[in-house]
Short mmCIF file of C-alpha atoms and ligand atoms in Angstrom, two decimals:
data_model
loop_
_atom_site.label_atom_id
_atom_site.label_comp_id
_atom_site.label_asym_id
_atom_site.label_seq_id
_atom_site.Cartn_x
_atom_site.Cartn_y
_atom_site.Cartn_z
CA MET A 89 0.00 0.00 0.00
CA THR A 90 2.74 2.44 0.97
CA ASP A 91 4.43 1.52 -2.28
CA VAL A 92 1.67 2.81 -4.56
CA LEU A 93 1.17 5.91 -2.43
CA ALA A 94 4.90 6.59 -2.64
CA ARG A 95 4.67 6.22 -6.40
CA LEU A 96 1.82 8.75 -6.46
CA ARG A 97 3.92 11.15 -4.45
CA ALA A 98 6.82 10.69 -6.81
CA LEU A 99 4.57 11.38 -9.80
CA GLN A 100 3.22 14.51 -8.10
CA GLU A 101 6.69 15.99 -7.86
CA GLY A 102 6.28 17.08 -11.47
CA ASP A 103 3.05 18.95 -10.68
CA LEU A 104 2.57 22.59 -9.79
CA PRO A 105 2.46 23.20 -6.03
CA THR A 106 -1.16 23.40 -4.83
CA HIS A 107 -0.17 25.15 -1.62
CA GLY A 108 2.19 27.91 -0.59
CA GLY A 109 0.75 30.76 -2.65
CA SER A 110 3.17 30.57 -5.61
CA THR A 111 0.71 29.11 -8.13
CA LEU A 112 -1.37 32.05 -9.32
CA ALA A 113 -4.05 30.17 -11.28
CA TYR A 114 -5.83 26.81 -11.01
CA VAL A 115 -5.47 26.50 -7.24
CA TYR A 116 -6.72 28.47 -4.25
CA ASP A 117 -4.91 28.27 -0.94
CA SER A 118 -6.45 29.62 2.25
CA GLY A 119 -3.15 29.08 4.06
CA LEU A 120 -5.13 27.34 6.80
CA ALA A 121 -3.56 23.91 7.31
CA GLU A 122 -6.38 22.72 9.54
CA ALA A 123 -9.03 23.55 6.93
CA ASP A 124 -7.08 21.52 4.35
CA GLU A 125 -6.77 18.62 6.76
CA ILE A 126 -10.51 18.64 7.42
CA GLY A 127 -11.25 18.75 3.69
CA ARG A 128 -9.00 15.75 3.04
CA ALA A 129 -10.57 13.77 5.88
CA ALA A 130 -14.10 14.44 4.62
CA LEU A 131 -13.08 13.46 1.07
CA ALA A 132 -11.83 10.13 2.35
CA GLN A 133 -14.88 9.60 4.56
CA TYR A 134 -17.32 10.20 1.68
CA GLY A 135 -15.33 8.81 -1.26
CA ALA A 136 -17.56 5.77 -1.76
CA THR A 137 -20.93 7.49 -1.33
CA ASN A 138 -23.20 8.10 -4.31
CA GLY A 139 -25.24 11.24 -4.87
CA LEU A 140 -27.28 9.48 -7.55
CA ASP A 141 -30.25 9.16 -5.23
CA PRO A 142 -30.68 11.58 -2.31
CA THR A 143 -33.05 9.19 -0.55
CA VAL A 144 -30.42 6.48 -0.21
CA PHE A 145 -27.69 8.71 1.20
CA PRO A 146 -29.86 11.19 3.08
CA SER A 147 -26.80 12.83 4.63
CA LEU A 148 -25.87 14.14 1.18
CA ARG A 149 -29.24 15.81 0.85
CA THR A 150 -28.76 17.47 4.25
CA LEU A 151 -25.28 18.70 3.30
CA GLU A 152 -26.40 19.99 -0.10
CA ASN A 153 -29.44 21.85 1.18
CA ASP A 154 -27.34 23.36 3.94
CA LEU A 155 -24.70 24.69 1.52
CA VAL A 156 -27.29 25.96 -0.94
CA GLY A 157 -28.95 27.79 1.95
CA TRP A 158 -25.60 29.34 2.89
CA ALA A 159 -25.03 30.54 -0.66
CA ALA A 160 -28.59 31.85 -0.94
CA ARG A 161 -28.12 33.94 2.21
CA LEU A 162 -24.81 35.23 0.94
CA LEU A 163 -26.35 36.25 -2.38
CA ASN A 164 -29.60 37.66 -0.98
CA GLY A 165 -31.96 35.06 -2.36
CA PRO A 166 -34.71 34.44 0.24
CA THR A 167 -36.64 32.26 -2.23
CA ALA A 168 -33.57 30.82 -3.96
CA VAL A 169 -33.04 27.12 -4.52
CA GLY A 170 -30.01 25.51 -6.02
CA THR A 171 -27.84 22.53 -6.76
CA VAL A 172 -24.28 21.60 -5.87
CA THR A 173 -22.44 20.75 -9.08
CA SER A 174 -18.97 19.47 -9.93
CA GLY A 175 -17.58 22.90 -10.87
CA GLY A 176 -18.16 26.24 -12.49
CA THR A 177 -18.44 24.80 -15.95
CA GLU A 178 -21.20 22.41 -14.93
CA SER A 179 -23.03 25.25 -13.17
CA VAL A 180 -22.82 27.39 -16.31
CA LEU A 181 -23.84 24.50 -18.57
CA LEU A 182 -26.92 23.84 -16.46
CA ALA A 183 -27.85 27.52 -16.29
CA VAL A 184 -27.83 27.65 -20.10
CA GLN A 185 -29.69 24.36 -20.44
CA ALA A 186 -32.35 25.43 -17.93
CA ALA A 187 -32.80 28.72 -19.78
CA ARG A 188 -33.10 26.93 -23.11
CA ASP A 189 -35.64 24.43 -21.85
CA GLY A 190 -37.42 26.43 -19.17
CA GLY A 191 -37.91 29.81 -20.73
CA ARG A 192 -38.84 32.59 -18.40
CA ALA A 193 -40.49 31.17 -15.28
CA ALA A 194 -44.14 31.91 -15.74
CA ALA A 195 -44.22 31.44 -19.48
CA PRO A 196 -42.14 28.45 -20.57
CA ARG A 197 -41.78 28.44 -24.29
CA SER A 198 -39.83 26.47 -26.77
CA VAL A 199 -37.52 28.42 -29.03
CA ALA A 200 -36.53 26.72 -32.28
CA SER A 201 -33.08 28.27 -32.62
CA PRO A 202 -32.22 29.69 -29.21
CA ASN A 203 -29.39 32.11 -28.53
CA MET A 204 -27.81 33.82 -25.54
CA VAL A 205 -26.29 37.30 -25.35
CA ILE A 206 -22.91 37.27 -23.62
CA PRO A 207 -20.15 39.84 -23.17
CA ALA A 208 -16.91 39.04 -25.05
CA THR A 209 -15.32 38.60 -21.62
CA ALA A 210 -17.74 35.85 -20.51
CA HIS A 211 -16.03 32.62 -19.52
CA ALA A 212 -15.35 30.03 -22.24
CA ALA A 213 -17.78 27.73 -20.41
CA PHE A 214 -20.59 29.64 -22.17
CA HIS A 215 -19.10 28.72 -25.54
CA LYS A 216 -18.95 25.14 -24.36
CA ALA A 217 -22.63 25.37 -23.43
CA ALA A 218 -23.36 26.81 -26.86
CA HIS A 219 -21.53 23.88 -28.43
CA TYR A 220 -23.22 21.23 -26.30
CA PHE A 221 -26.75 22.57 -26.26
CA GLY A 222 -27.14 24.35 -29.58
CA VAL A 223 -27.68 27.74 -27.96
CA ARG A 224 -25.87 30.21 -30.19
CA ALA A 225 -23.66 32.72 -28.38
CA ILE A 226 -24.19 36.31 -29.51
CA VAL A 227 -21.01 38.02 -28.35
CA VAL A 228 -21.10 41.69 -27.35
CA ASP A 229 -17.82 43.59 -27.39
CA VAL A 230 -16.55 45.23 -24.23
CA ASP A 231 -15.15 48.70 -23.69
CA PRO A 232 -11.36 48.68 -24.27
CA VAL A 233 -10.72 50.58 -21.03
CA THR A 234 -13.26 49.20 -18.55
CA PHE A 235 -13.46 45.72 -20.11
CA THR A 236 -17.20 45.66 -19.44
CA PRO A 237 -20.07 45.66 -21.96
CA ASP A 238 -22.40 48.60 -22.53
CA PRO A 239 -25.88 47.46 -21.38
CA ALA A 240 -27.33 49.25 -24.41
CA ASP A 241 -25.23 47.01 -26.66
CA MET A 242 -26.48 43.98 -24.77
CA ALA A 243 -30.06 45.18 -25.24
CA ALA A 244 -29.52 45.73 -28.93
CA ALA A 245 -28.16 42.19 -29.37
CA ILE A 246 -31.28 40.56 -27.92
CA ASP A 247 -33.77 39.13 -30.40
CA ASP A 248 -36.91 37.01 -30.26
CA ASN A 249 -34.84 33.83 -29.92
CA THR A 250 -32.77 35.01 -26.95
CA VAL A 251 -33.23 32.77 -23.91
CA LEU A 252 -30.46 34.11 -21.68
CA VAL A 253 -28.42 37.23 -21.00
CA VAL A 254 -25.14 36.89 -19.11
CA ALA A 255 -23.03 39.10 -16.83
CA SER A 256 -19.84 38.28 -14.93
CA ALA A 257 -19.03 39.18 -11.32
CA PRO A 258 -16.17 39.40 -11.98
CA SER A 259 -14.82 38.26 -15.35
CA TYR A 260 -11.91 35.86 -15.16
CA ALA A 261 -9.57 37.51 -17.68
CA HIS A 262 -9.74 41.08 -16.36
CA GLY A 263 -11.26 40.76 -12.90
CA VAL A 264 -13.93 43.43 -13.37
CA VAL A 265 -17.62 43.27 -12.46
CA ASP A 266 -20.07 43.87 -15.32
CA PRO A 267 -22.93 46.39 -14.81
CA VAL A 268 -25.20 43.65 -13.47
CA ARG A 269 -28.08 45.93 -12.46
CA GLU A 270 -28.38 47.46 -15.92
CA ILE A 271 -27.89 44.16 -17.76
CA ALA A 272 -30.46 42.37 -15.58
CA ALA A 273 -32.92 45.22 -16.19
CA VAL A 274 -32.47 44.85 -19.92
CA ALA A 275 -33.16 41.11 -19.65
CA ALA A 276 -36.17 41.55 -17.37
CA ASP A 277 -37.59 44.16 -19.69
CA ARG A 278 -37.63 41.59 -22.49
CA GLY A 279 -38.82 38.73 -20.25
CA ILE A 280 -35.52 36.87 -20.57
CA ARG A 281 -33.46 35.10 -17.93
CA CYS A 282 -30.27 36.71 -16.67
CA HIS A 283 -27.41 34.59 -15.35
CA VAL A 284 -24.68 36.16 -13.22
CA ASP A 285 -21.47 34.19 -13.48
CA ALA A 286 -20.03 34.71 -10.01
CA CYS A 287 -18.02 31.50 -10.17
CA ILE A 288 -14.88 33.25 -9.01
CA GLY A 289 -16.38 36.21 -7.15
CA GLY A 290 -19.52 34.86 -5.52
CA TRP A 291 -17.86 33.68 -2.33
CA ILE A 292 -15.63 36.70 -1.93
CA LEU A 293 -17.59 39.81 -3.02
CA PRO A 294 -20.28 39.44 -0.32
CA TYR A 295 -17.65 39.06 2.39
CA LEU A 296 -15.73 42.06 1.08
CA ARG A 297 -18.93 44.08 1.27
CA ARG A 298 -19.47 43.00 4.88
CA ASP A 299 -15.93 44.17 5.54
CA GLY A 300 -16.66 47.63 4.15
CA VAL A 301 -15.35 47.39 0.58
CA ALA A 302 -17.57 49.17 -1.96
CA VAL A 303 -18.95 46.24 -3.97
CA PRO A 304 -21.45 46.75 -6.78
CA ASP A 305 -24.75 44.88 -6.57
CA PHE A 306 -24.70 41.56 -8.35
CA GLY A 307 -26.82 39.07 -6.40
CA PHE A 308 -30.54 38.33 -6.22
CA ALA A 309 -31.12 41.73 -4.63
CA VAL A 310 -30.80 42.97 -8.19
CA PRO A 311 -34.18 42.67 -9.93
CA GLY A 312 -34.04 40.49 -13.02
CA VAL A 313 -31.15 38.25 -11.94
CA THR A 314 -32.57 34.74 -12.31
CA SER A 315 -29.56 32.49 -11.66
CA ILE A 316 -26.07 32.76 -10.18
CA SER A 317 -23.11 30.39 -10.28
CA VAL A 318 -20.60 30.41 -7.43
CA ASP A 319 -17.70 28.00 -7.15
CA LEU A 320 -16.83 26.53 -3.78
CA HIS A 321 -13.54 25.11 -5.01
CA LYS A 322 -12.32 28.66 -5.67
CA TYR A 323 -12.73 31.20 -2.88
CA ALA A 324 -14.50 28.93 -0.42
CA TYR A 325 -11.13 27.14 -0.52
CA THR A 326 -12.73 23.68 -0.62
CA PRO A 327 -11.25 20.64 -2.38
CA LYS A 328 -11.89 20.50 -6.14
CA GLY A 329 -15.21 19.38 -7.54
CA ALA A 330 -17.72 21.74 -5.92
CA SER A 331 -19.77 24.67 -7.21
CA ILE A 332 -23.31 25.90 -6.67
CA LEU A 333 -25.89 26.94 -9.23
CA LEU A 334 -28.62 29.03 -7.62
CA HIS A 335 -31.97 29.93 -9.19
CA ARG A 336 -34.13 32.80 -7.99
CA ASP A 337 -36.92 30.37 -7.16
CA ALA A 338 -37.89 26.76 -7.76
CA ALA A 339 -39.76 27.50 -10.99
CA PHE A 340 -36.55 28.62 -12.67
CA ARG A 341 -34.80 25.39 -11.67
CA ARG A 342 -37.42 22.91 -12.83
CA ALA A 343 -36.17 22.46 -16.40
CA GLN A 344 -32.69 21.66 -15.06
CA PHE A 345 -33.92 18.38 -13.56
CA PHE A 346 -33.98 15.24 -15.62
CA ALA A 347 -35.90 12.02 -15.16
CA SER A 348 -36.05 8.99 -17.40
CA ALA A 349 -38.34 6.01 -17.08
CA ALA A 350 -37.57 4.99 -20.66
CA TRP A 351 -35.56 1.91 -19.81
CA PRO A 352 -36.01 -1.22 -17.69
CA GLY A 353 -33.60 -0.26 -14.87
CA TYR A 354 -34.10 2.19 -12.00
CA THR A 355 -35.94 5.33 -12.99
CA MET A 356 -33.22 7.87 -13.39
CA LEU A 357 -33.70 11.13 -11.53
CA ASN A 358 -30.89 13.67 -11.77
CA SER A 359 -30.33 17.26 -10.71
CA THR A 360 -26.98 17.56 -12.51
CA MET A 361 -25.18 16.30 -15.61
CA GLN A 362 -23.57 13.52 -13.61
CA SER A 363 -25.71 10.65 -12.46
CA THR A 364 -23.56 8.53 -10.18
CA LYS A 365 -21.54 11.19 -8.42
CA SER A 366 -19.19 11.07 -5.50
CA GLY A 367 -20.48 12.65 -2.31
CA ALA A 368 -16.87 13.45 -1.41
CA PRO A 369 -16.51 16.98 -2.87
CA LEU A 370 -19.87 17.97 -1.33
CA ALA A 371 -19.00 16.59 2.11
CA ALA A 372 -15.54 18.16 1.97
CA ALA A 373 -17.01 21.51 0.95
CA TRP A 374 -19.50 21.32 3.79
CA ALA A 375 -16.79 20.49 6.32
CA VAL A 376 -14.39 23.21 5.15
CA ILE A 377 -17.11 25.87 4.94
CA HIS A 378 -18.42 25.15 8.43
CA HIS A 379 -14.86 25.04 9.75
CA ILE A 380 -13.85 28.40 8.27
CA GLY A 381 -17.24 30.02 8.89
CA ASP A 382 -18.56 33.48 8.02
CA GLU A 383 -15.99 35.32 10.13
CA GLY A 384 -13.17 33.27 8.71
CA TYR A 385 -14.28 33.99 5.15
CA GLN A 386 -14.61 37.68 5.85
CA ARG A 387 -11.04 37.72 7.13
CA LEU A 388 -9.70 35.62 4.23
CA ALA A 389 -11.51 37.84 1.71
CA ARG A 390 -9.97 40.96 3.22
CA VAL A 391 -6.48 39.43 3.28
CA ALA A 392 -6.64 38.33 -0.37
CA TYR A 393 -8.23 41.64 -1.47
CA ASP A 394 -5.67 43.84 0.28
CA ALA A 395 -2.86 41.70 -1.10
CA THR A 396 -4.33 42.04 -4.60
CA GLN A 397 -4.59 45.83 -4.43
CA ASP A 398 -1.05 46.00 -3.06
CA LEU A 399 0.29 43.64 -5.72
CA ALA A 400 -1.53 45.55 -8.47
CA LYS A 401 0.12 48.80 -7.38
CA ARG A 402 3.55 47.25 -7.03
CA ALA A 403 3.32 45.51 -10.40
CA ASP A 404 2.18 48.71 -12.12
CA ASP A 405 5.26 50.44 -10.67
CA ILE A 406 7.63 47.93 -12.28
CA ASP A 407 9.28 49.41 -15.35
CA GLY A 408 7.82 47.67 -18.40
CA LEU A 409 4.70 46.28 -16.68
CA THR A 410 1.23 47.84 -16.77
CA LEU A 411 -1.90 47.00 -14.85
CA LEU A 412 -4.84 46.61 -17.24
CA THR A 413 -7.46 47.80 -14.79
CA THR A 414 -7.99 48.16 -11.03
CA PRO A 415 -8.93 44.72 -9.69
CA ALA A 416 -12.51 44.54 -8.35
CA THR A 417 -11.68 41.46 -6.35
CA THR A 418 -8.59 39.28 -6.29
CA LEU A 419 -7.62 38.91 -9.96
CA VAL A 420 -4.80 40.88 -11.55
CA ALA A 421 -4.27 41.33 -15.30
CA LEU A 422 -0.92 42.71 -16.49
CA ARG A 423 0.54 43.74 -19.78
CA THR A 424 4.17 44.22 -20.88
CA ASN A 425 5.44 47.03 -23.07
CA ALA A 426 7.07 46.40 -26.47
CA ARG A 427 10.46 45.54 -24.95
CA ALA A 428 9.23 42.19 -23.63
CA ASP A 429 6.39 39.76 -24.20
CA VAL A 430 4.16 38.28 -21.53
CA PHE A 431 5.01 34.75 -22.66
CA THR A 432 8.72 35.15 -21.94
CA LEU A 433 7.83 36.86 -18.68
CA ALA A 434 5.68 33.86 -17.68
CA ASP A 435 8.62 31.53 -18.42
CA GLU A 436 10.94 33.75 -16.40
CA MET A 437 8.48 33.66 -13.51
CA ALA A 438 8.35 29.85 -13.77
CA THR A 439 12.14 29.60 -13.46
CA ARG A 440 11.79 31.67 -10.27
CA GLY A 441 9.18 29.30 -8.86
CA TRP A 442 6.03 31.31 -9.65
CA PHE A 443 3.25 30.21 -11.97
CA VAL A 444 1.43 33.05 -13.73
CA GLN A 445 -1.04 32.42 -16.54
CA PRO A 446 -0.56 33.79 -20.07
CA GLN A 447 -3.71 35.02 -21.84
CA LEU A 448 -3.48 35.17 -25.64
CA SER A 449 -4.45 38.25 -27.61
CA PHE A 450 -8.16 38.44 -28.27
CA ARG A 451 -10.01 40.75 -30.63
CA ASP A 452 -8.36 44.17 -30.10
CA GLN A 453 -6.73 43.21 -26.83
CA PRO A 454 -3.02 42.34 -26.74
CA PRO A 455 -1.88 39.30 -24.73
CA SER A 456 -1.75 39.64 -20.95
CA LEU A 457 -0.83 37.82 -17.78
CA HIS A 458 -3.41 36.62 -15.29
CA LEU A 459 -2.74 36.27 -11.56
CA THR A 460 -5.32 34.81 -9.21
CA VAL A 461 -4.42 35.92 -5.69
CA SER A 462 -5.47 33.74 -2.80
CA ALA A 463 -5.02 34.35 0.90
CA ALA A 464 -1.82 32.28 1.05
CA THR A 465 -0.13 34.56 -1.50
CA ALA A 466 -0.57 37.56 0.82
CA GLN A 467 2.32 36.42 2.99
CA ARG A 468 4.67 36.30 0.00
CA LEU A 469 4.10 39.66 -1.67
CA ASP A 470 7.67 40.86 -1.29
CA ALA A 471 9.06 37.72 -2.90
CA LEU A 472 6.44 37.92 -5.66
CA THR A 473 7.22 41.58 -6.39
CA GLU A 474 10.93 40.78 -6.48
CA ALA A 475 10.32 37.90 -8.89
CA LEU A 476 8.13 40.06 -11.15
CA THR A 477 10.79 42.77 -11.19
CA THR A 478 13.72 40.54 -12.08
CA ALA A 479 11.65 38.39 -14.45
CA THR A 480 10.55 41.53 -16.34
CA GLN A 481 14.18 42.66 -16.58
CA ALA A 482 15.21 39.23 -17.88
CA ALA A 483 12.34 39.18 -20.39
CA GLN A 484 13.42 42.62 -21.63
CA ALA A 485 17.03 41.48 -21.90
CA SER A 486 16.07 38.61 -24.18
CA GLY A 487 13.38 40.63 -25.96
CA PRO A 488 10.06 39.39 -27.35
CA VAL A 489 9.93 36.04 -29.13
CA GLN A 490 9.94 36.70 -32.85
CA VAL A 491 7.55 34.71 -35.00
CA SER A 492 8.73 34.79 -38.58
CA PRO A 493 6.42 36.94 -40.72
CA ASP A 494 6.11 34.06 -43.20
CA LEU A 495 4.93 31.71 -40.51
CA ALA A 496 2.52 34.30 -39.13
CA ALA A 497 1.09 34.89 -42.61
CA ALA A 498 0.75 31.15 -43.19
CA ALA A 499 -1.00 30.71 -39.85
CA THR A 500 -3.49 33.44 -40.68
CA ALA A 501 -4.24 31.91 -44.07
CA LEU A 502 -4.73 28.31 -42.88
CA ASP A 503 -8.24 26.94 -42.75
CA PRO A 504 -8.12 24.36 -39.95
CA SER A 505 -11.05 22.42 -41.38
CA THR A 506 -8.91 21.51 -44.40
CA LEU A 507 -6.01 20.07 -42.39
CA ASP A 508 -5.39 16.34 -42.10
CA GLU A 509 -3.57 14.52 -39.31
CA ALA A 510 -0.20 14.72 -41.06
CA ALA A 511 -0.63 18.47 -41.40
CA PHE A 512 -1.37 18.74 -37.68
CA ASP A 513 1.73 16.68 -36.90
CA GLY A 514 3.76 19.11 -38.98
CA LEU A 515 2.19 22.16 -37.37
CA LEU A 516 2.72 20.80 -33.86
CA THR A 517 6.37 20.23 -34.68
CA ILE A 518 6.69 23.80 -35.98
CA ALA A 519 4.99 25.03 -32.81
CA GLY A 520 7.56 23.17 -30.70
CA LEU A 521 5.02 20.68 -29.40
CA GLY A 522 6.01 17.69 -31.52
CA ASP A 523 8.14 16.10 -28.81
CA THR A 524 5.57 16.76 -26.14
CA ALA A 525 2.90 15.10 -28.23
CA ALA A 526 5.16 12.07 -28.57
CA THR A 527 6.67 11.83 -25.10
CA GLY A 528 4.49 13.94 -22.80
CA THR A 529 7.46 16.07 -21.70
CA LEU A 530 6.62 19.75 -21.99
CA PRO A 531 9.17 22.16 -23.41
CA THR A 532 10.96 24.01 -20.61
CA ARG A 533 10.10 27.30 -22.26
CA MET A 534 6.55 27.81 -23.44
CA ALA A 535 7.08 31.31 -24.88
CA PRO A 536 7.81 30.15 -28.45
CA VAL A 537 4.69 27.96 -28.38
CA ASN A 538 2.51 30.72 -26.97
CA ALA A 539 3.91 33.34 -29.35
CA LEU A 540 3.04 31.15 -32.31
CA LEU A 541 -0.43 30.37 -30.98
CA ASP A 542 -0.87 34.08 -30.43
CA VAL A 543 -0.46 34.94 -34.11
CA ALA A 544 -2.87 32.16 -35.12
CA PRO A 545 -6.55 33.02 -35.45
CA PRO A 546 -8.72 31.53 -32.65
CA ALA A 547 -10.11 28.74 -34.85
CA LEU A 548 -6.58 27.54 -35.68
CA ARG A 549 -5.53 27.81 -32.02
CA GLU A 550 -8.44 25.61 -31.06
CA ALA A 551 -7.76 23.06 -33.79
CA LEU A 552 -4.05 22.88 -32.96
CA LEU A 553 -4.66 22.45 -29.25
CA ILE A 554 -7.23 19.73 -29.84
CA ALA A 555 -4.76 17.91 -32.11
CA PHE A 556 -2.17 18.31 -29.36
CA LEU A 557 -4.52 16.93 -26.71
CA ASP A 558 -5.40 14.01 -28.95
CA ARG A 559 -1.74 13.04 -29.15
CA LEU A 560 -0.98 13.78 -25.51
CA MET A 561 -3.74 11.64 -24.09
CA ARG A 562 -2.82 8.15 -25.21
CA PRO A 563 -1.70 5.21 -23.13
CA ALA A 564 2.09 4.84 -23.12
C1 PLP B 151 -13.53 29.32 -13.02
C2 PLP B 151 -14.63 29.99 -13.73
C3 PLP B 151 -15.59 29.27 -14.46
C4 PLP B 151 -15.47 27.78 -14.72
O1 PLP B 151 -15.29 27.05 -13.58
P1 PLP B 151 -14.56 25.64 -13.51
O2 PLP B 151 -14.70 25.32 -12.07
O3 PLP B 151 -13.15 25.82 -13.97
O4 PLP B 151 -15.30 24.67 -14.37
C5 PLP B 151 -16.64 29.98 -15.02
N1 PLP B 151 -16.72 31.31 -14.89
C6 PLP B 151 -15.79 32.04 -14.22
C7 PLP B 151 -15.95 33.52 -14.11
C8 PLP B 151 -14.71 31.40 -13.61
O5 PLP B 151 -13.80 32.11 -12.97
#
């Protein structure tokens, strides 16, 4: 037994650290060792339970209703109901599916070719929902300075087939809160649902407000908001696999549920996309949330927020780095000037033990760096500032990665739908990912890969990355 666990530990040595505050995306560290310990214990205790049927494991029903009630209080929804899901993406998928199939509460209607109006900054999960459920995404551009959409533009994009309007609180890429009140009003005016994607902000904005930070309205107190997603495995600092989708009232949730008696086995009755589902993430979330408690979250929110504002100021003061916008919560977006590129900077940060996340150019916006700040990072701000400073200097010394103009022109001209597997093999080799596809070992420097992806149009980026994944994920 110890042998296989030792092998797991050895394998994990190649992973990013999940704790210690140096991984500024993907993971969220409260810095509270006891909370982590409790989460792990609850995961183990509930690993074999099945949330398929809440009457067979009644404790899961108790835990879920308790957490949904907590979230509903936090987000001012006295009549709200909800569901614990496996993550933000599942919450978003179900919000879109419920809007497609449920229409606006009192008047369910079936729309032949449904669409949803989303800001360009909405999370990619909405595009996944569009892809899965045939709900076309109508994308509204955002202001180049505030990175939020004009509610009038959202209104103008709505048509008779619109089933959902979306706002973020905040957006992942820029960390700003959309004008939720105005967007929800536009939706309500047309009798359309409005989803607020608070996956990353929903557990932190309310606590910041309690602590005196000026936070714009985004919850159910805003008329017209019909559903909200809030991830527990982000700023509730719970183990992965837990998010909540709230609906304003039970009528809005009904179309999300699925039952099937169309087979000879047990009648299937599901609240989520999964059927058999582990009770472990739910139990762990419940344990961690009750352990940390409202006061604990208020303190953690303040610590992460103050660290973010401090980091944003310090980063903006570094020669060659610019803050895109003042962070509304705990997300920082940075840009380099022409003397360096963000991709080289990310590599330089990695060699210094810090993971920061490159964001490719999009529409009119140049590439940027994303930093998700959690409470554990607050204790390491001096080291982080020092790393950003020296990494920026190093990135300037080597200069931006140059993509040959011929290659850039070829990338722009390629139609991914015409490429065969051999062509993808060739392109992956050009991109520097050929070896990785074959052996699974990533290049030590990702900047050349990212720089090439950056000059490719989004459709080619997607096709290349899918070809890459296809080669990566094969048994040895
Ligand atoms: C993280 C996030 C999501 C998706 O959540 P996952 O848990 O990664 O599936 C959706 N929207 C926003 C704003 C997010 O930050």
